[in-house]
mmCIF file of C-alpha atoms in Angstrom:
data_model
loop_
_atom_site.group_PDB
_atom_site.id
_atom_site.type_symbol
_atom_site.label_atom_id
_atom_site.label_comp_id
_atom_site.label_asym_id
_atom_site.label_seq_id
_atom_site.Cartn_x
_atom_site.Cartn_y
_atom_site.Cartn_z
ATOM 1 C CA UNK A 1 154.724 121.099 79.453
ATOM 2 C CA UNK A 2 150.999 121.869 79.562
ATOM 3 C CA UNK A 3 149.709 125.183 78.178
ATOM 4 C CA UNK A 4 146.633 127.214 79.189
ATOM 5 C CA UNK A 5 144.391 125.593 76.599
ATOM 6 C CA UNK A 6 145.405 122.109 77.767
ATOM 7 C CA UNK A 7 144.661 123.142 81.350
ATOM 8 C CA UNK A 8 141.206 124.381 80.298
ATOM 9 C CA UNK A 9 140.527 121.090 78.431
ATOM 10 C CA UNK A 10 141.598 119.055 81.438
ATOM 11 C CA UNK A 11 139.397 121.142 83.780
ATOM 12 C CA UNK A 12 136.320 120.681 81.536
ATOM 13 C CA UNK A 13 136.940 116.938 81.073
ATOM 14 C CA UNK A 14 137.360 116.456 84.835
ATOM 15 C CA UNK A 15 134.245 118.591 85.531
ATOM 16 C CA UNK A 16 132.260 116.382 83.116
ATOM 17 C CA UNK A 17 133.452 113.242 84.842
ATOM 18 C CA UNK A 18 132.979 114.433 88.446
ATOM 19 C CA UNK A 19 129.606 116.052 87.889
ATOM 20 C CA UNK A 20 128.257 113.117 85.829
ATOM 21 C CA UNK A 21 129.211 110.763 88.657
ATOM 22 C CA UNK A 22 127.630 112.923 91.323
ATOM 23 C CA UNK A 23 124.448 113.524 89.327
ATOM 24 C CA UNK A 24 124.136 109.765 88.762
ATOM 25 C CA UNK A 25 124.473 109.192 92.559
ATOM 26 C CA UNK A 26 121.469 111.505 93.012
ATOM 27 C CA UNK A 27 119.239 108.675 91.716
ATOM 28 C CA UNK A 28 120.584 106.397 94.566
ATOM 29 C CA UNK A 29 120.253 109.235 97.136
ATOM 30 C CA UNK A 30 116.712 109.981 95.927
ATOM 31 C CA UNK A 31 117.723 113.624 96.359
ATOM 32 C CA UNK A 32 119.546 116.463 94.666
ATOM 33 C CA UNK A 33 122.674 115.968 96.825
ATOM 34 C CA UNK A 34 121.072 116.568 100.266
ATOM 35 C CA UNK A 35 117.685 117.985 99.182
ATOM 36 C CA UNK A 36 115.386 114.912 99.344
ATOM 37 C CA UNK A 37 112.815 114.350 96.616
ATOM 38 C CA UNK A 38 109.108 114.587 97.467
ATOM 39 C CA UNK A 39 107.623 111.166 98.142
ATOM 40 C CA UNK A 40 105.358 109.504 95.607
ATOM 41 C CA UNK A 41 101.637 110.034 95.714
ATOM 42 C CA UNK A 42 101.141 106.268 95.419
ATOM 43 C CA UNK A 43 103.232 104.465 98.065
ATOM 44 C CA UNK A 44 102.435 101.087 96.448
ATOM 45 C CA UNK A 45 103.910 102.050 93.059
ATOM 46 C CA UNK A 46 106.481 99.655 91.618
ATOM 47 C CA UNK A 47 110.172 100.480 91.381
ATOM 48 C CA UNK A 48 112.379 103.014 93.064
ATOM 49 C CA UNK A 49 111.486 106.678 92.742
ATOM 50 C CA UNK A 50 112.430 107.902 89.197
ATOM 51 C CA UNK A 51 113.978 104.500 88.477
ATOM 52 C CA UNK A 52 111.231 102.065 87.524
ATOM 53 C CA UNK A 53 113.148 100.982 84.384
ATOM 54 C CA UNK A 54 116.348 103.105 84.705
ATOM 55 C CA UNK A 55 115.791 104.645 81.257
ATOM 56 C CA UNK A 56 115.933 108.249 82.505
ATOM 57 C CA UNK A 57 119.033 107.640 84.648
ATOM 58 C CA UNK A 58 120.853 106.070 81.691
ATOM 59 C CA UNK A 59 119.704 108.842 79.318
ATOM 60 C CA UNK A 60 121.556 111.641 81.104
ATOM 61 C CA UNK A 61 124.559 112.616 78.901
ATOM 62 C CA UNK A 62 127.339 115.058 79.579
ATOM 63 C CA UNK A 63 129.131 116.929 76.821
ATOM 64 C CA UNK A 64 132.138 119.226 77.056
ATOM 65 C CA UNK A 65 131.407 122.515 75.307
ATOM 66 C CA UNK A 66 133.711 125.492 74.545
ATOM 67 C CA UNK A 67 133.427 127.056 78.043
ATOM 68 C CA UNK A 68 131.539 124.530 80.063
ATOM 69 C CA UNK A 69 129.819 121.166 80.375
ATOM 70 C CA UNK A 70 126.271 120.592 79.131
ATOM 71 C CA UNK A 71 124.006 117.882 80.548
ATOM 72 C CA UNK A 72 121.034 116.633 78.530
ATOM 73 C CA UNK A 73 118.573 113.782 78.179
ATOM 74 C CA UNK A 74 116.746 112.515 75.104
ATOM 75 C CA UNK A 75 113.941 111.203 77.314
ATOM 76 C CA UNK A 76 110.980 113.610 76.932
ATOM 77 C CA UNK A 77 109.827 113.371 80.576
ATOM 78 C CA UNK A 78 113.258 114.083 82.146
ATOM 79 C CA UNK A 79 112.874 117.870 82.111
ATOM 80 C CA UNK A 80 109.468 117.848 83.887
ATOM 81 C CA UNK A 81 110.889 115.579 86.624
ATOM 82 C CA UNK A 82 114.074 117.648 86.999
ATOM 83 C CA UNK A 83 112.289 121.044 87.002
ATOM 84 C CA UNK A 84 108.767 120.210 88.184
ATOM 85 C CA UNK A 85 105.672 121.896 86.768
ATOM 86 C CA UNK A 86 102.381 121.122 85.117
ATOM 87 C CA UNK A 87 101.606 119.234 81.975
ATOM 88 C CA UNK A 88 99.001 117.292 79.997
ATOM 89 C CA UNK A 89 98.998 113.541 79.532
ATOM 90 C CA UNK A 90 97.248 112.277 76.438
ATOM 91 C CA UNK A 91 95.664 108.843 76.789
ATOM 92 C CA UNK A 92 94.887 106.896 73.669
ATOM 93 C CA UNK A 93 91.815 104.821 73.230
ATOM 94 C CA UNK A 94 92.434 101.303 74.592
ATOM 95 C CA UNK A 95 90.726 98.264 75.935
ATOM 96 C CA UNK A 96 90.662 97.176 79.576
ATOM 97 C CA UNK A 97 89.390 94.121 81.375
ATOM 98 C CA UNK A 98 87.281 94.646 84.473
ATOM 99 C CA UNK A 99 87.642 92.601 87.637
ATOM 100 C CA UNK A 100 84.623 90.596 86.601
ATOM 101 C CA UNK A 101 86.394 89.635 83.359
ATOM 102 C CA UNK A 102 84.401 91.908 80.977
ATOM 103 C CA UNK A 103 86.231 93.964 78.455
ATOM 104 C CA UNK A 104 85.451 97.627 77.893
ATOM 105 C CA UNK A 105 86.900 100.482 75.869
ATOM 106 C CA UNK A 106 88.493 103.538 77.432
ATOM 107 C CA UNK A 107 88.010 106.570 75.171
ATOM 108 C CA UNK A 108 90.910 108.855 74.236
ATOM 109 C CA UNK A 109 91.186 111.754 76.631
ATOM 110 C CA UNK A 110 93.689 114.204 78.153
ATOM 111 C CA UNK A 111 94.535 114.606 81.821
ATOM 112 C CA UNK A 112 96.299 117.560 83.428
ATOM 113 C CA UNK A 113 98.921 116.823 86.093
ATOM 114 C CA UNK A 114 101.335 118.623 88.432
ATOM 115 C CA UNK A 115 104.754 117.117 88.825
ATOM 116 C CA UNK A 116 106.803 118.035 91.911
ATOM 117 C CA UNK A 117 110.398 118.909 91.262
ATOM 118 C CA UNK A 118 112.700 115.958 91.749
ATOM 119 C CA UNK A 119 115.957 117.527 90.581
ATOM 120 C CA UNK A 120 118.808 115.199 89.685
ATOM 121 C CA UNK A 121 120.954 117.504 87.448
ATOM 122 C CA UNK A 122 121.709 121.197 87.781
ATOM 123 C CA UNK A 123 123.513 124.000 89.474
ATOM 124 C CA UNK A 124 123.610 124.430 93.211
ATOM 125 C CA UNK A 125 125.920 124.830 96.211
ATOM 126 C CA UNK A 126 127.382 121.302 95.953
ATOM 127 C CA UNK A 127 127.776 121.614 92.171
ATOM 128 C CA UNK A 128 129.849 124.825 92.669
ATOM 129 C CA UNK A 129 131.937 123.094 95.340
ATOM 130 C CA UNK A 130 132.753 120.239 92.970
ATOM 131 C CA UNK A 131 133.647 122.705 90.158
ATOM 132 C CA UNK A 132 135.928 124.650 92.483
ATOM 133 C CA UNK A 133 137.603 121.464 93.659
ATOM 134 C CA UNK A 134 138.234 120.333 90.066
ATOM 135 C CA UNK A 135 139.722 123.696 89.138
ATOM 136 C CA UNK A 136 141.923 123.778 92.293
ATOM 137 C CA UNK A 137 143.239 120.256 91.618
ATOM 138 C CA UNK A 138 144.036 121.013 87.986
ATOM 139 C CA UNK A 139 145.710 124.361 88.783
ATOM 140 C CA UNK A 140 147.767 122.725 91.531
ATOM 141 C CA UNK A 141 148.905 120.050 89.115
ATOM 142 C CA UNK A 142 149.696 122.803 86.522
ATOM 143 C CA UNK A 143 151.778 124.634 89.167
ATOM 144 C CA UNK A 144 153.739 121.470 89.997
ATOM 145 C CA UNK A 145 154.502 120.938 86.301
ATOM 146 C CA UNK A 146 155.570 124.546 85.927
ATOM 147 C CA UNK A 147 157.960 124.342 88.847
ATOM 148 C CA UNK A 148 159.487 121.175 87.384
ATOM 149 C CA UNK A 149 159.852 122.913 84.004
ATOM 150 C CA UNK A 150 161.529 125.952 85.601
ATOM 151 C CA UNK A 151 163.960 123.836 87.589
ATOM 152 C CA UNK A 152 165.220 122.103 84.439
#
């Protein structure tokens, strides 16, 4: 027979699984569920939006905590993509080759940028629906087990 603590652990484990799967699908949808991401400034850029190498998608980790599930990424640029905002890009000194074949040095500099929000993880209407569904399924299963236990 399952107790209340086991029910809570099952709910959190299932929430982690369901939400991680749905958040991963956001990369395929190119949207936060149904809210489409803003198009790229450069339409000729290589790779799919937010998935040139797939590093950020693979970096999203879900961890069950005491009273919830925490999603995180070790990739430093994940937060600015997920939340949007402004930042500064630091460019190191490097060498380039011109179209005429001549080499030249680009000096180190900083460049300010504005990143539109392209959310892939977070709370929202669909997230709450998934959580409610997970809770309802687990409570229903708990109720069935309780009825079986009582009938014994």
